[in-house]
Tab-separated table of C-alpha atoms in Angstrom:
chain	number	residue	atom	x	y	z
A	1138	UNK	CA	-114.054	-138.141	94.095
A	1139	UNK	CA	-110.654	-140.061	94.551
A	1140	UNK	CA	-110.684	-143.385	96.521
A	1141	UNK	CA	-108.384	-143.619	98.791
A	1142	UNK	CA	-106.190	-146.677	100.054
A	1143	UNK	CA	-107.972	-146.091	103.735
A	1144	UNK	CA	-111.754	-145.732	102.350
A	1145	UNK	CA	-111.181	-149.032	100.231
A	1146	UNK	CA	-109.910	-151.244	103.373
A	1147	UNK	CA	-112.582	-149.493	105.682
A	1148	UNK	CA	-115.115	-150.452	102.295
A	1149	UNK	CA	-113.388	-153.898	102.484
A	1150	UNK	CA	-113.951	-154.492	106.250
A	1151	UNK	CA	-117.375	-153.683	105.953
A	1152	UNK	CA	-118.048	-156.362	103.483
A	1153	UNK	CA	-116.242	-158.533	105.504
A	1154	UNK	CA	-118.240	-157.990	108.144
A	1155	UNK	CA	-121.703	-158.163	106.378
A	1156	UNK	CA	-120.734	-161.465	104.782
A	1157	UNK	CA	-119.938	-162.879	108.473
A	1158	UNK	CA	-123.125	-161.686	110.151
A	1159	UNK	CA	-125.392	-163.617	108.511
A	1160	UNK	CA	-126.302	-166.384	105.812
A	1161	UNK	CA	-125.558	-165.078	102.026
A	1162	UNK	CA	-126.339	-167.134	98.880
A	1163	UNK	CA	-123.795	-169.677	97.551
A	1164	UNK	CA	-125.731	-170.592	94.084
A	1165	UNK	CA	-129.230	-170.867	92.730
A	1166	UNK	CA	-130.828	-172.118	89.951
A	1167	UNK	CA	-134.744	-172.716	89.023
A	1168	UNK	CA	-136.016	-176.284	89.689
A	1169	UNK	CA	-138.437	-176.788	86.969
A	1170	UNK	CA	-140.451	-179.899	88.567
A	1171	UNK	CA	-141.568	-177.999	91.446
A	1172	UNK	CA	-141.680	-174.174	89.949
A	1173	UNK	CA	-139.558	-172.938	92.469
A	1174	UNK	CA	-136.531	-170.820	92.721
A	1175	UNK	CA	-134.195	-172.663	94.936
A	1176	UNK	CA	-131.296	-170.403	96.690
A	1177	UNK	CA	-128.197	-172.593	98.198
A	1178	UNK	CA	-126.981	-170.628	101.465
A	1179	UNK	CA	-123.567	-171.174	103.006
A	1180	UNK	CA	-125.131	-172.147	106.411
A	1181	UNK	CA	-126.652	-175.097	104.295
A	1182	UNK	CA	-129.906	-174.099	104.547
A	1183	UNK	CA	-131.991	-174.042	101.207
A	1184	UNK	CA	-134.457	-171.348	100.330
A	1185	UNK	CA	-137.368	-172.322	97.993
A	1186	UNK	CA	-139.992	-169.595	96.525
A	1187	UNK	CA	-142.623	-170.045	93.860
A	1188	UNK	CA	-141.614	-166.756	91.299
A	1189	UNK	CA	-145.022	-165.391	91.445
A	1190	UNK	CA	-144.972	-164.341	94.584
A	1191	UNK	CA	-141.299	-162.123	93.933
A	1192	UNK	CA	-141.623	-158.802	92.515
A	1193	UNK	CA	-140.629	-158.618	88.713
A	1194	UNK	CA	-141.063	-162.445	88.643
A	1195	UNK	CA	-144.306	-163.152	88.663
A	1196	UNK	CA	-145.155	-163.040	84.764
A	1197	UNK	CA	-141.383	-164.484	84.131
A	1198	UNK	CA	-141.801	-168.296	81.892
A	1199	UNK	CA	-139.387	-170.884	83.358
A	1200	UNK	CA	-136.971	-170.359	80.541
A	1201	UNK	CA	-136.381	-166.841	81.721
A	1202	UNK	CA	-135.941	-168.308	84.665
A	1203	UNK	CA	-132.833	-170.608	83.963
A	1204	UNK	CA	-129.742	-168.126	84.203
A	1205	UNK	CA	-129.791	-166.556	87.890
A	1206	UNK	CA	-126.741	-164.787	89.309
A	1207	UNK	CA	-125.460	-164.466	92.546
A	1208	UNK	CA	-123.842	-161.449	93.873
A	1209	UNK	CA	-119.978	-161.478	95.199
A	1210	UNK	CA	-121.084	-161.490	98.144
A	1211	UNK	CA	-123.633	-163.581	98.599
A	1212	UNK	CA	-126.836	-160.971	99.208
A	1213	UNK	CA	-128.011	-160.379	95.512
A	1214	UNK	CA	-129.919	-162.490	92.993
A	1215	UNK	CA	-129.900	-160.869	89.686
A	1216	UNK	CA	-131.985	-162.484	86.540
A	1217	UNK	CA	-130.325	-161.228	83.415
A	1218	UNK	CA	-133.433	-162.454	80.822
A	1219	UNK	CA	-135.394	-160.394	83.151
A	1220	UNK	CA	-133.151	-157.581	84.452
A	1221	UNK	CA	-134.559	-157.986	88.143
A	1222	UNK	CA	-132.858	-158.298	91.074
A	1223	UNK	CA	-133.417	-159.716	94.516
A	1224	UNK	CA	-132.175	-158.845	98.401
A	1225	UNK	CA	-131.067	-161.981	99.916
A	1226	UNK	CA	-131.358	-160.863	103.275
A	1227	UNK	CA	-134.756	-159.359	102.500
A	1228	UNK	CA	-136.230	-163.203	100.864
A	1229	UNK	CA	-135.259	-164.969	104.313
A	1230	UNK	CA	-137.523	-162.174	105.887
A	1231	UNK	CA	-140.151	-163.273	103.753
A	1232	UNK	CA	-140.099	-160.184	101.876
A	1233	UNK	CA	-140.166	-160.489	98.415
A	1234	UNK	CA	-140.004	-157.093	96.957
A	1235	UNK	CA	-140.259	-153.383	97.525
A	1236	UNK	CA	-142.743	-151.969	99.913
A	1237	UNK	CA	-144.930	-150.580	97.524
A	1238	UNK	CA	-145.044	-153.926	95.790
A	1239	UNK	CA	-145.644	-155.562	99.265
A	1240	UNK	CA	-147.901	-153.496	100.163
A	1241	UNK	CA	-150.032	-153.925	97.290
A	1242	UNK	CA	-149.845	-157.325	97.209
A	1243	UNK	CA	-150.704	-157.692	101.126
A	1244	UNK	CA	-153.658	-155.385	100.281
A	1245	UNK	CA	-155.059	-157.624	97.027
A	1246	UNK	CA	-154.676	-160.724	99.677
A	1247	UNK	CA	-156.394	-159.010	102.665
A	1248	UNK	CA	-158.955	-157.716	100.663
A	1249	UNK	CA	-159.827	-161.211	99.231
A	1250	UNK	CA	-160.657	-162.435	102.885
A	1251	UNK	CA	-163.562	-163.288	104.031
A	1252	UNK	CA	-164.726	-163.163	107.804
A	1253	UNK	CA	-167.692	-162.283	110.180
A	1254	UNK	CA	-165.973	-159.124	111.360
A	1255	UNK	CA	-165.658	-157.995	107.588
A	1256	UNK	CA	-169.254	-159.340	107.369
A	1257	UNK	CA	-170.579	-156.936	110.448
A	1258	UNK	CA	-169.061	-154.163	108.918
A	1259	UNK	CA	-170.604	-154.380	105.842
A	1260	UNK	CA	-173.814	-154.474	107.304
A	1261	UNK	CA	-172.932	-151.986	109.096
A	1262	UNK	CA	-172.087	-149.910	106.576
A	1263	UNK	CA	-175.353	-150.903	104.538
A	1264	UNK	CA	-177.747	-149.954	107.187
A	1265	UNK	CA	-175.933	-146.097	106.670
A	1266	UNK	CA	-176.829	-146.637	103.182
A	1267	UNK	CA	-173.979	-148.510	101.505
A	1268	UNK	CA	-172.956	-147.275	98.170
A	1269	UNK	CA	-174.184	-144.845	96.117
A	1270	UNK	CA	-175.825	-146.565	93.104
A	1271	UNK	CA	-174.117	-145.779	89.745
A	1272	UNK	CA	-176.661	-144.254	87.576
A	1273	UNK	CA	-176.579	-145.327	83.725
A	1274	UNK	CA	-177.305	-141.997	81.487
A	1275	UNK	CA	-179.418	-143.221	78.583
């Protein structure tokens, strides 16, 4: 497939107009003292995470940590130690990985809750006979 002159400046124009619609990423680096990634953005705004809550991150040791790339444009993070990469848009959303990832993680969290409602319901549950017992084969 040939590129034309036309599809690159239409290409062009749409970066142009992603970059002005909303904040992008100007640098960031890993701040060591608070064990945090720290993203610069070109409203002025910093962005500070802990890595274990981003996906690919979360086992990462500070020094693989140290060397973080930011796109061209301003809406990538890319860790070379690590080979992960990270939606700028997506982070200031709160989201800090796929949707499978998410969703796991969301599920491990909800699941570690504790409240009267979960409470009822296991009771609930119990008085229908709860789980089956596992039975040990001797």
């Amino acid at each position: 497939m040939a590129l034309t002159e036309a599809a690159l400046k239409q290409a062009e124009a749409r970066m142009q107009k992603r970059r002005d619609a909303g904040p992008r990423a100007v640098s960031a680096h890993y701040d060591r003292r608070v064990g945090r990634v720290v993203v610069q953005l070109n409203t002025g705004v910093e962005l500070g995470f802990p890595p274990s809550l981003a996906e690919g991150l979360a086992q990462a040791r500070p020094k693989d940590l140290v060397d973080i790339e930011v796109s061209p444009a301003g809406t990538g993070l890319h860790f070379p130690l690590l080979d992960v990469d990270l939606y700028v848009p997506a982070l200031l959303e709160g989201i800090l990985g796929s949707r499978k990832w998410m969703a796991q993680a969301m599920g491990k969290a909800g699941g570690a809750q504790t409240s009267e409602a979960k409470a009822q319901a296991a009771r609930s549950n119990g008085k229908l006979g709860g789980r089956p017992r596992k039975r040990v084969e001797s």
